[in-house]
mmCIF file of C-alpha atoms in Angstrom:
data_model
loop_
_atom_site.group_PDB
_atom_site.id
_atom_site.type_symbol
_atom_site.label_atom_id
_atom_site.label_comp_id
_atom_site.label_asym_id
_atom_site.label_seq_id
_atom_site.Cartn_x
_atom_site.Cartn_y
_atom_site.Cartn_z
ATOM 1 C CA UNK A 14 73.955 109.187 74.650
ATOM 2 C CA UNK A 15 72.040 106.950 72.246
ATOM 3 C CA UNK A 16 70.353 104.346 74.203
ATOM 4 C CA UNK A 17 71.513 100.736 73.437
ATOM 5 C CA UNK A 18 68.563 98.463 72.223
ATOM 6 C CA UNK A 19 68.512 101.186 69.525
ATOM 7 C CA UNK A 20 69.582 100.101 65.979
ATOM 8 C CA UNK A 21 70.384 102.817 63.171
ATOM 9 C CA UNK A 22 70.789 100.504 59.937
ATOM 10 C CA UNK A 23 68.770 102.993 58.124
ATOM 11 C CA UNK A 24 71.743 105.418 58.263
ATOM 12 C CA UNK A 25 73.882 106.771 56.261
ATOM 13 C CA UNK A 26 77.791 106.676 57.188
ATOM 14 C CA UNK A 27 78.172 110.328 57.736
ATOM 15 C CA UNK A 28 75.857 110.061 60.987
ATOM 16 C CA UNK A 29 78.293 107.427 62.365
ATOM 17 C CA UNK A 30 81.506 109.737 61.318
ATOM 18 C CA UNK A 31 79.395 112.576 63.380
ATOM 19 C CA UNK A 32 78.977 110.351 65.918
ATOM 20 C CA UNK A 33 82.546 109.672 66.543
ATOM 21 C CA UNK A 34 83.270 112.997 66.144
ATOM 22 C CA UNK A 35 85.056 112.696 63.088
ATOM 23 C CA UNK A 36 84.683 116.164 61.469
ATOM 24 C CA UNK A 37 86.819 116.796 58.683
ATOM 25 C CA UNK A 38 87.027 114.618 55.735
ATOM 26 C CA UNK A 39 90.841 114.347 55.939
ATOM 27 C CA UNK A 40 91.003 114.525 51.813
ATOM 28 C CA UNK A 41 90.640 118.092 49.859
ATOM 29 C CA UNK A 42 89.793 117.623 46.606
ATOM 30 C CA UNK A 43 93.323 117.587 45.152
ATOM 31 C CA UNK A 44 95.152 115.465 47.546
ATOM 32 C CA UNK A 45 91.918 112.525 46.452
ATOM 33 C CA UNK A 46 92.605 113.553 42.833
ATOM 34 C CA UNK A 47 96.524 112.211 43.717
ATOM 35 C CA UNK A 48 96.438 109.644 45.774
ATOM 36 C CA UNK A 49 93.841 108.033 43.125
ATOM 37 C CA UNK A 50 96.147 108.396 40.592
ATOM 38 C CA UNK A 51 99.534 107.172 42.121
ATOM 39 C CA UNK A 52 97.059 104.711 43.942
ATOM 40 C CA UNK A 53 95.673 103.470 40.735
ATOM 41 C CA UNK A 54 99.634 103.152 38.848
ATOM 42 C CA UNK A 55 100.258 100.958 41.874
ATOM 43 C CA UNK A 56 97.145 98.711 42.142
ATOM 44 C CA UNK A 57 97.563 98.101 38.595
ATOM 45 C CA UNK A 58 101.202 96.769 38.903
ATOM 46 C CA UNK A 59 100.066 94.616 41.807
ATOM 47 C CA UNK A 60 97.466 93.509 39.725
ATOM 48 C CA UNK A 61 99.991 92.576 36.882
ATOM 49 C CA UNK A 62 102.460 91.291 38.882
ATOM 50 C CA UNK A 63 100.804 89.000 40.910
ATOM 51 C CA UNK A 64 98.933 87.915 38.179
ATOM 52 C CA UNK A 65 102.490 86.728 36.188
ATOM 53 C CA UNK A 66 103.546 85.230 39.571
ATOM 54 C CA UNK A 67 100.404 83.153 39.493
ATOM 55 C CA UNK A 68 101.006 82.374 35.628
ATOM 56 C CA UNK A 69 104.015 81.663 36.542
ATOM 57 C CA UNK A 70 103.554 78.947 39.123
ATOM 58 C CA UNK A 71 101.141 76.935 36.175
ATOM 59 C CA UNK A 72 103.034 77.032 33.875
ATOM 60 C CA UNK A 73 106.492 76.265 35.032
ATOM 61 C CA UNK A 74 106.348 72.708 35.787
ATOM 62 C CA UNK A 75 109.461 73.138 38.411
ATOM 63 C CA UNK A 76 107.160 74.819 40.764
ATOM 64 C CA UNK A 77 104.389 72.600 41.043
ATOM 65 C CA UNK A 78 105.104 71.652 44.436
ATOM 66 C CA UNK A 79 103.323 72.928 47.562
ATOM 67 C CA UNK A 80 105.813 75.542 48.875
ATOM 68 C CA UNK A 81 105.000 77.082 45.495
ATOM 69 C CA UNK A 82 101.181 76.382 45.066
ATOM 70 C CA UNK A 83 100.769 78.185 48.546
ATOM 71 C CA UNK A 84 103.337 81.278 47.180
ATOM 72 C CA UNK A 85 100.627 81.523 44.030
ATOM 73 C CA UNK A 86 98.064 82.060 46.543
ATOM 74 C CA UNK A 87 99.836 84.219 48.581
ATOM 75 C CA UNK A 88 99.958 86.066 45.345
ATOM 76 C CA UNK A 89 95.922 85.536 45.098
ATOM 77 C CA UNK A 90 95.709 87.092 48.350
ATOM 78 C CA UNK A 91 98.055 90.487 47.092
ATOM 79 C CA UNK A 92 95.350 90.472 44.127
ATOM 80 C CA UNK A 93 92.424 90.916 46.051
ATOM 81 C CA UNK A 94 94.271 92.993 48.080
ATOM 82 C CA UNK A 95 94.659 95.184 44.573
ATOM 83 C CA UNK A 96 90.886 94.835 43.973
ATOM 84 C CA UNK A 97 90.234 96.052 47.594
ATOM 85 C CA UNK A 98 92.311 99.387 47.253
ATOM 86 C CA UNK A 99 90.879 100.314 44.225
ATOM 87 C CA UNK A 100 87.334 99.959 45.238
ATOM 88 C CA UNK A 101 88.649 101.887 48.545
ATOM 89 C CA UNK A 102 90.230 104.763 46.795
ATOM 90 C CA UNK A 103 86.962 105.456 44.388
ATOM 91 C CA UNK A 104 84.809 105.361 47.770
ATOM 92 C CA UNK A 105 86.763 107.275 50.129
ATOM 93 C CA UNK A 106 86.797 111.136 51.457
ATOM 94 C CA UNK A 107 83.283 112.598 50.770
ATOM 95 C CA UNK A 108 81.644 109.766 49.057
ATOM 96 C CA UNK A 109 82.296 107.507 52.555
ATOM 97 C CA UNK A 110 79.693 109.620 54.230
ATOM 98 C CA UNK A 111 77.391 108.790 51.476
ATOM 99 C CA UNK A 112 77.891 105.378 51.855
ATOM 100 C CA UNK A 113 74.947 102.928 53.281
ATOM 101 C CA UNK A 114 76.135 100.309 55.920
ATOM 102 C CA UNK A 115 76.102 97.860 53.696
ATOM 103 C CA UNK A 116 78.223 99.439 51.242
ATOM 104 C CA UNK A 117 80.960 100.044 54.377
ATOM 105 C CA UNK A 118 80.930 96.397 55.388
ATOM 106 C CA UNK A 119 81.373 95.765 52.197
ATOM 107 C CA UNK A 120 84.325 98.139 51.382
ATOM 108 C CA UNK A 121 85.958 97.229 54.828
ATOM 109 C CA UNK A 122 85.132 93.384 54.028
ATOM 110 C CA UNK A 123 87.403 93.393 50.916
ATOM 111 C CA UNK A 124 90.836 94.369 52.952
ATOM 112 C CA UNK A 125 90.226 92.469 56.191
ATOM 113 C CA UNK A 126 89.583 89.340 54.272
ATOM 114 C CA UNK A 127 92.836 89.963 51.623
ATOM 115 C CA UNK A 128 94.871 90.951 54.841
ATOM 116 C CA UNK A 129 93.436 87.532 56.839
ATOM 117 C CA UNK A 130 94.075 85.802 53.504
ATOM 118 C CA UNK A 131 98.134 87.235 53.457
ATOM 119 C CA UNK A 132 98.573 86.216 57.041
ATOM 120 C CA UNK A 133 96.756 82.943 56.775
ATOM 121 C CA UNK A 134 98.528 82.163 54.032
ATOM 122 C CA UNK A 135 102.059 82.761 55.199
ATOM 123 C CA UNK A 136 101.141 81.016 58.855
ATOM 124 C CA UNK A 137 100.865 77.962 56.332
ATOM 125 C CA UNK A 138 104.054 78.676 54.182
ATOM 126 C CA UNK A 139 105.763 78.532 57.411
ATOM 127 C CA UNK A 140 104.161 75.234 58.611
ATOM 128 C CA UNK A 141 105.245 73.991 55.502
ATOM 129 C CA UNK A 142 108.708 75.213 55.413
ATOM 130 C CA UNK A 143 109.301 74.101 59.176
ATOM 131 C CA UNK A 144 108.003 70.524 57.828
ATOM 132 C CA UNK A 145 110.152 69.978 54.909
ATOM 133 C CA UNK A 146 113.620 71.869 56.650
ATOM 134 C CA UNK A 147 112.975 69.907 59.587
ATOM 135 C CA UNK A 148 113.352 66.529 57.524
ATOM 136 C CA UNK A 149 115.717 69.148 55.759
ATOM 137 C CA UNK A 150 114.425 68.039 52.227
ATOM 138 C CA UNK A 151 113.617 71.177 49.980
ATOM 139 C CA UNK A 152 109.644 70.526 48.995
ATOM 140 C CA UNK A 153 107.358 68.567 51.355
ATOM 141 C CA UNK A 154 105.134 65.659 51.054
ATOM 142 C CA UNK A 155 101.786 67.127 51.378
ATOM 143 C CA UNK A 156 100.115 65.845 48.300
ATOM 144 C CA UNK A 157 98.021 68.177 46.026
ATOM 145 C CA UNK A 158 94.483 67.116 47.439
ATOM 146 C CA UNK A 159 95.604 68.652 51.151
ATOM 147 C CA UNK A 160 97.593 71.547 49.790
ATOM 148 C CA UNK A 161 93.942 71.954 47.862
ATOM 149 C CA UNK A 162 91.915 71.775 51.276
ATOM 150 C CA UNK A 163 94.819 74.204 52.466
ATOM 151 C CA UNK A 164 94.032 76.987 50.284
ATOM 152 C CA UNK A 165 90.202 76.381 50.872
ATOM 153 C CA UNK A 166 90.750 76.336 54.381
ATOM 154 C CA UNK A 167 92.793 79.992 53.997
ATOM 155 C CA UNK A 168 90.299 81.466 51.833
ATOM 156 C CA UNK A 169 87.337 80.213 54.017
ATOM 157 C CA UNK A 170 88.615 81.456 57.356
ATOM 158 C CA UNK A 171 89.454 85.102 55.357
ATOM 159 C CA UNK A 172 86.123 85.414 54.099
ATOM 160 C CA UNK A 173 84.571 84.486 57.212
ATOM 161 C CA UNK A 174 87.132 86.752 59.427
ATOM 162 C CA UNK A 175 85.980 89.895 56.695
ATOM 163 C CA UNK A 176 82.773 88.857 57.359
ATOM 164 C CA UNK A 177 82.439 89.187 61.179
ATOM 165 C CA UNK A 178 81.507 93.022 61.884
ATOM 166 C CA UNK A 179 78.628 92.544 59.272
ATOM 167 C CA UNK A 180 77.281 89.210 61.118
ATOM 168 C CA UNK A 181 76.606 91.412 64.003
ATOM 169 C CA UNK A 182 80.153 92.044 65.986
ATOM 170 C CA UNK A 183 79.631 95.460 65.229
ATOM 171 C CA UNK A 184 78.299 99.045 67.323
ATOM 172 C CA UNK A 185 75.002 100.035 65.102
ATOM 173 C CA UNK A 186 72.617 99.255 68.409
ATOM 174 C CA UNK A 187 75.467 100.498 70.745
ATOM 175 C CA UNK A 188 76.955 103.564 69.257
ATOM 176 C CA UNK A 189 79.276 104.519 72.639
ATOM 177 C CA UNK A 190 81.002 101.207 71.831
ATOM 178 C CA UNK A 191 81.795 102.754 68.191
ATOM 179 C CA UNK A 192 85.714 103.544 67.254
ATOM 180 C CA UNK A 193 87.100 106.603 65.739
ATOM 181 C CA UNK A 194 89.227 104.479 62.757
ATOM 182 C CA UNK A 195 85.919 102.279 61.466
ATOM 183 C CA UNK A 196 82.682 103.948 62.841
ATOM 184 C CA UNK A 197 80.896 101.335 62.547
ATOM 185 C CA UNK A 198 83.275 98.845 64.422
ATOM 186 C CA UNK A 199 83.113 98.436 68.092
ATOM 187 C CA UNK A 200 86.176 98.710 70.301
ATOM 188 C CA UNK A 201 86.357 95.436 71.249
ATOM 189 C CA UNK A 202 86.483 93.921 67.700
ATOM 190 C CA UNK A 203 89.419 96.129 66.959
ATOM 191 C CA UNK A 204 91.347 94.743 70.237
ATOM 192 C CA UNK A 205 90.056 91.091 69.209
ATOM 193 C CA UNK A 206 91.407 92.009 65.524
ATOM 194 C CA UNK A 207 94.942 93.860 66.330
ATOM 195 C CA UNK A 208 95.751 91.136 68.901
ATOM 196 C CA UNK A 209 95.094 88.279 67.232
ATOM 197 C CA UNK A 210 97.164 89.333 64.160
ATOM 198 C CA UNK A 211 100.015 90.764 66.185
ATOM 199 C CA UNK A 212 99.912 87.155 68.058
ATOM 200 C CA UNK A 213 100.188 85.450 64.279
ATOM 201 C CA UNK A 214 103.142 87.815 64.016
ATOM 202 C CA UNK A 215 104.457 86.193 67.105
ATOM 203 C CA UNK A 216 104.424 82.980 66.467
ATOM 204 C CA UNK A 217 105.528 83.140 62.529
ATOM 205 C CA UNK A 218 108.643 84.986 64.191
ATOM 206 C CA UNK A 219 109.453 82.305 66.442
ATOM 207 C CA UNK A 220 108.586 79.696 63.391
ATOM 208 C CA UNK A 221 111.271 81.013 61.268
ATOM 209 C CA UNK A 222 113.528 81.393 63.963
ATOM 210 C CA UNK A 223 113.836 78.011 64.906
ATOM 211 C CA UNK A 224 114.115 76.877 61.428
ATOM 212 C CA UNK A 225 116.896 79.600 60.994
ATOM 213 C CA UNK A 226 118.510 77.941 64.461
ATOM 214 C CA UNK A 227 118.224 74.186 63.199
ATOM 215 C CA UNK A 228 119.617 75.190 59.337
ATOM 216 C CA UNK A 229 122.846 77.291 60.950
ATOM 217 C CA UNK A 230 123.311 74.037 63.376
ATOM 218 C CA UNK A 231 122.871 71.378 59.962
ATOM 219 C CA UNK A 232 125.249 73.568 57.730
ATOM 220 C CA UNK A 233 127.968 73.770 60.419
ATOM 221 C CA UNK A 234 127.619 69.581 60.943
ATOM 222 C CA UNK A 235 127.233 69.359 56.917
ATOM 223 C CA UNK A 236 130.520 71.692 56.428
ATOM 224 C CA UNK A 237 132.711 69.271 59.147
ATOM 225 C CA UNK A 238 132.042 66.527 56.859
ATOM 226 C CA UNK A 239 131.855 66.892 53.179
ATOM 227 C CA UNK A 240 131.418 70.516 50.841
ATOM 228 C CA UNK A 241 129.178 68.396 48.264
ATOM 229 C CA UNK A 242 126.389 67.458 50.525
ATOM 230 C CA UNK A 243 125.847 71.208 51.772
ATOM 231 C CA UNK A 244 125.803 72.598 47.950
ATOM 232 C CA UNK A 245 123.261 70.209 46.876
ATOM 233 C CA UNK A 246 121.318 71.179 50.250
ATOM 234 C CA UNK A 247 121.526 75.152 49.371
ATOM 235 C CA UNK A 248 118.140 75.168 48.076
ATOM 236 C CA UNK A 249 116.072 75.158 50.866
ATOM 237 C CA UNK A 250 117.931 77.889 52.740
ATOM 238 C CA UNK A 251 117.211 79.470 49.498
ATOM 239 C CA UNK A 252 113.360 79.107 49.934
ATOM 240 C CA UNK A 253 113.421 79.921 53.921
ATOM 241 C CA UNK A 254 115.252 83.530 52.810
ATOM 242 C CA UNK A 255 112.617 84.498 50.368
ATOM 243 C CA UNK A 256 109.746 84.048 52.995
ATOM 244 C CA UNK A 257 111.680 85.455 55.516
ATOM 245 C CA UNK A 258 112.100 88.383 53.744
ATOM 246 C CA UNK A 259 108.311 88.011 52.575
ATOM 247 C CA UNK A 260 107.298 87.701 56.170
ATOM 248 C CA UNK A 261 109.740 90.454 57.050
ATOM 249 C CA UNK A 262 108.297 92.834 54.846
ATOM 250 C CA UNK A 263 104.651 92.001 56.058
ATOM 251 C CA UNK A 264 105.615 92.560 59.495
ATOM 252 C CA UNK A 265 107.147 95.918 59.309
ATOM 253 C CA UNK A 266 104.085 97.615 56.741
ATOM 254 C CA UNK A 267 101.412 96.115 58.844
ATOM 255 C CA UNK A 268 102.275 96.482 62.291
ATOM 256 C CA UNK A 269 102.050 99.909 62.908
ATOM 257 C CA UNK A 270 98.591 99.931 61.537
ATOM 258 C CA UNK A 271 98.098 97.043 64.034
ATOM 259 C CA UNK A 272 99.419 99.234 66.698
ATOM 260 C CA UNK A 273 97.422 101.959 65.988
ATOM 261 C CA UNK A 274 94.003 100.244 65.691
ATOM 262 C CA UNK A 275 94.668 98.232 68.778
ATOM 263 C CA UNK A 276 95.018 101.973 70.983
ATOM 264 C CA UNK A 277 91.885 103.005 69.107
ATOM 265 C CA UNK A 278 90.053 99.955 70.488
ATOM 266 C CA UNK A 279 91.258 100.468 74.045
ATOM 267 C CA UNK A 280 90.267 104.152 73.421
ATOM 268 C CA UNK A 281 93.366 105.960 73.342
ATOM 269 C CA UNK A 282 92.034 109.723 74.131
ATOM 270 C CA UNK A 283 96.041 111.095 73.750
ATOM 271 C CA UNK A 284 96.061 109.418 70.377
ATOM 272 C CA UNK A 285 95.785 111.182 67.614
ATOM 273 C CA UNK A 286 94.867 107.680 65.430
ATOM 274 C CA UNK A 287 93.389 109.395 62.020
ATOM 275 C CA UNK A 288 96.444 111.445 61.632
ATOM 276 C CA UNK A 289 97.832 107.780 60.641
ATOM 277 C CA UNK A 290 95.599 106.567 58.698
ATOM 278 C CA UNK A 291 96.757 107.587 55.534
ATOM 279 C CA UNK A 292 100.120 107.029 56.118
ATOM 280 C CA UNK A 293 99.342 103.179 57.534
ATOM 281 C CA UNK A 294 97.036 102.739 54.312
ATOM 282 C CA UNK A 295 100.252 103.808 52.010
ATOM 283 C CA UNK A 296 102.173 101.162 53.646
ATOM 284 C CA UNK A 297 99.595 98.144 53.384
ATOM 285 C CA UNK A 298 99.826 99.484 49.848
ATOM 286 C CA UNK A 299 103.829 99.306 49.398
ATOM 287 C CA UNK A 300 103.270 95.848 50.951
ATOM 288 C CA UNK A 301 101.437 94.128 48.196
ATOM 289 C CA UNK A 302 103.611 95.709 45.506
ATOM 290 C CA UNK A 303 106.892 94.762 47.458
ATOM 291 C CA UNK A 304 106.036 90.949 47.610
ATOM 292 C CA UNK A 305 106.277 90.069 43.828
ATOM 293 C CA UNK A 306 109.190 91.828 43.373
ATOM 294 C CA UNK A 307 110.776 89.944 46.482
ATOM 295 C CA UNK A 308 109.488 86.646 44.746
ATOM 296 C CA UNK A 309 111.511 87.700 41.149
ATOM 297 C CA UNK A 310 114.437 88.798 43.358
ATOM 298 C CA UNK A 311 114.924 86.104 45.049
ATOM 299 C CA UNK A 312 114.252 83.310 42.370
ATOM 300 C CA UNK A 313 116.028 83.217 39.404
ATOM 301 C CA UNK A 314 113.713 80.673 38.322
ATOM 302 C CA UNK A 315 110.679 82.676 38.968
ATOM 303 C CA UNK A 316 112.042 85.456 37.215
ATOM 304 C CA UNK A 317 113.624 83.628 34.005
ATOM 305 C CA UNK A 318 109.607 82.412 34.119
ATOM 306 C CA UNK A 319 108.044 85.701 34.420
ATOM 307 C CA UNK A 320 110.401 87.482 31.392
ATOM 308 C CA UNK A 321 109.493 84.332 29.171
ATOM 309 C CA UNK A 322 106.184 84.790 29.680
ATOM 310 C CA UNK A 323 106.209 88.723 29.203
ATOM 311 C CA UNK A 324 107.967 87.375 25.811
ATOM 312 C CA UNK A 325 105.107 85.409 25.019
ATOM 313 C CA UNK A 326 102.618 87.992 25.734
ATOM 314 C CA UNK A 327 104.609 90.255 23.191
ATOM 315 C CA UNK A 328 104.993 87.870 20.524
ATOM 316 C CA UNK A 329 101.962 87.236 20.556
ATOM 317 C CA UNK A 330 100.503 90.535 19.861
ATOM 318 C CA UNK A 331 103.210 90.752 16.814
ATOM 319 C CA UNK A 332 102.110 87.746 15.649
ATOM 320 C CA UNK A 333 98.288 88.828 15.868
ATOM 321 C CA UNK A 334 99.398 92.256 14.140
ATOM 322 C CA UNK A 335 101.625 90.422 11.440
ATOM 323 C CA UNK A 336 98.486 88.001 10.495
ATOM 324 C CA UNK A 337 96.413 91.184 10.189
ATOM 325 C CA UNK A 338 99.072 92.345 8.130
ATOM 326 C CA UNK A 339 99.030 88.749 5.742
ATOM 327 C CA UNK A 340 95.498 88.969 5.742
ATOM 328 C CA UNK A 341 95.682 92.558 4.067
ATOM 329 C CA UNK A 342 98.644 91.821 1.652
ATOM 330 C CA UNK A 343 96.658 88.818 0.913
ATOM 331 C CA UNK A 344 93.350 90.430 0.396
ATOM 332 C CA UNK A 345 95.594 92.825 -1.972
ATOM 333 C CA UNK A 346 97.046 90.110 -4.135
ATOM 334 C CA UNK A 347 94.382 88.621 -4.727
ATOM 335 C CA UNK A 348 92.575 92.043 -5.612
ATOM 336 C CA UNK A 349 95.282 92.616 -8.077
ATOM 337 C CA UNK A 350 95.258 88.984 -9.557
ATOM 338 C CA UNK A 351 91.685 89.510 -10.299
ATOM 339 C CA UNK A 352 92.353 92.572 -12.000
ATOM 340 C CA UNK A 353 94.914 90.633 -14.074
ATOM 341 C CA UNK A 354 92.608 87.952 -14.500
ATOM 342 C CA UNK A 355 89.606 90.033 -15.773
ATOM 343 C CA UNK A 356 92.432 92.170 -18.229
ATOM 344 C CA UNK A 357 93.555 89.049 -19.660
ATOM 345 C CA UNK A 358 89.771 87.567 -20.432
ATOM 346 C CA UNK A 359 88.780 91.238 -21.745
ATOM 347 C CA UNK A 360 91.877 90.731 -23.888
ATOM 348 C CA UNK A 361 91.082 87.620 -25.314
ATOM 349 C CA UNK A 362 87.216 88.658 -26.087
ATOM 350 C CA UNK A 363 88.514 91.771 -28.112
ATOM 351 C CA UNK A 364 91.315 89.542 -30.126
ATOM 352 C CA UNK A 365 88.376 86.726 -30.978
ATOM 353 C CA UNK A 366 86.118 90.004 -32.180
ATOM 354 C CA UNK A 367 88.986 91.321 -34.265
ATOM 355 C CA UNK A 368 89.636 87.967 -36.214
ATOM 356 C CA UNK A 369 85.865 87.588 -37.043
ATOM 357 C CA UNK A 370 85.641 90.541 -38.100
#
């Protein structure tokens, strides 16, 4: 047993895989070559997509309100998310034990902080929503200078939460502390981690559920009195379905992986933990290419957006290829007119030669 005021920065990664008896590389050379291709088709959509949903949001001036400022950076979140899994898939199987420590923290860095960023984010949303349905209006009144400090706030505490294991909550001096999922990660860090999230979980659940309690209760007073009040109030159930389902889908592709990290911090000797780890990575994946497609599915508005600005995108490139096109049949014409012009002139010098003569 390595003794603990001994520190092994110098090392590469494969020591700490041999030290946590991690073997086998999980990933033959053709199963890498596949999953980096189907991995790469879907990082680019999420990419794409998320990217339109934030285009979206700025340039539709119906959603400039904070429910929607906070979606666009949910959809910020799913982008770095993309970033992270491409950057994980080009540094995985063989290549990980070639890795320094640096370059681990680093690669491990990137999906904590998009994941803290996606659950920060929607613990927000849901503040919000619970705000605005409670007063049982459809935006709220934050103003933009606090949904600002709101975003900063998310993206601060995600970076800083990605950050942790490299700012020394970590098992380099203390390798017996080290976990089988993240080598370099002590036990308790992936308790601290797991928990906390699956405590978020918690208490987003119970969020949504009292809004989804107080709306049933308002729509069955609004229906005893008058039909036209409750169709003008549809809206906001509108908005509380599409994060539900948001939060929904977050729940179900993350928690297992939540699960399973939280037995390999309490050192789960029965548990077979890498066999998952592919498996829970291919869900976090499905996750971030679900979400933009629940945000087009559930709002017409988003989606009318999204196809105008795919429109846009297209004309545009016509209209770049038909001015290339003008620019050549102009170029031509004017070749030709020269020609003409130069004919004519030779013309008129032979007809003014002739009559001297």
């Amino acid at each position: 047993m390595a003794k603990s005021n001994v520190c092994y920065h110098d090392q590469p990664m494969g020591f700490f895989y041999n030290n946590s008896n991690i073997t086998s590389d999980e990933w033959d050379q053709t199963q890498l070559i596949l999953v980096q291709v189907a991995g790469s088709i879907c990082c680019c959509f999420i990419l794409v997509a998320n990217a339109m949903i934030i285009a979206a949001v700025v340039t539709n001036r119906r959603f400039h309100y904070p429910f929607y400022y906070l979606l666009a950076n949910l959809a910020a979140s799913d982008f770095l998310a993309g970033i992270a899994y491409v950057y994980l898939m080009f540094n995985t199987g063989k290549i990980s034990r070639d890795l320094t420590v640096q370059g681990y923290f680093f690669r491990q860095g990137l999906l904590d902080a998009s994941l803290s960023a996606s659950l920060t984010n929607l613990l927000v949303i849901a503040l919000e929503r619970y705000v605005s349905i409670m007063n049982w209006k459809v935006h709220s009144n934050l103003n933009k200078r606090r949904v600002t400090l709101l975003i900063a706030l998310v993206w601060g505490i995600s970076i800083f939460m990605g950050a942790v294991p490299s700012l020394g909550w970590n098992c380099i001096c203390s390798l017996n502390l080290c976990s089988k999922l993240a080598p370099i990660f002590s036990r308790s860090y992936l308790i601290f981690w797991s928990v906390s999230n699956l405590v978020l979980f918690l208490i987003m659940v119970g969020i949504y559920l009292r809004i989804y309690i107080y709306v049933m209760r308002k729509t069955v007073v609004l229906k005893a009195h008058t039909s036209g009040s409750i169709n003008r109030k549809r809206t906001p159930v509108k908005l509380i379905k599409t994060v539900m389902t948001v939060l929904g889908a977050f729940v179900i592709c993350w928690t297992p992986g939540l699960v399973v990290l939280l037995l390999d911090g309490l050192k789960c000797e029965q548990c077979d933990v890498l066999k998952f780890k592919r498996w829970l990575l291919l869900l976090a994946v499905l996750n971030s290419v679900m979400n933009p497609i629940i945000y087009s599915y559930r709002d017409e508005e988003m989606w009318t957006t999204i196809k105008n600005l795919m429109c846009c995108v297209r004309n545009g490139t016509r209209r770049q290829r038909s001015s290339k096109a003008n620019i050549q049949r102009g170029s031509g014409r004017e070749t030709t007119s020269s020609l003409k012009e130069n004919t004519a002139e030779d013309s008129k010098v032979s007809t003014q030669e002739m009559l001297k003569s």
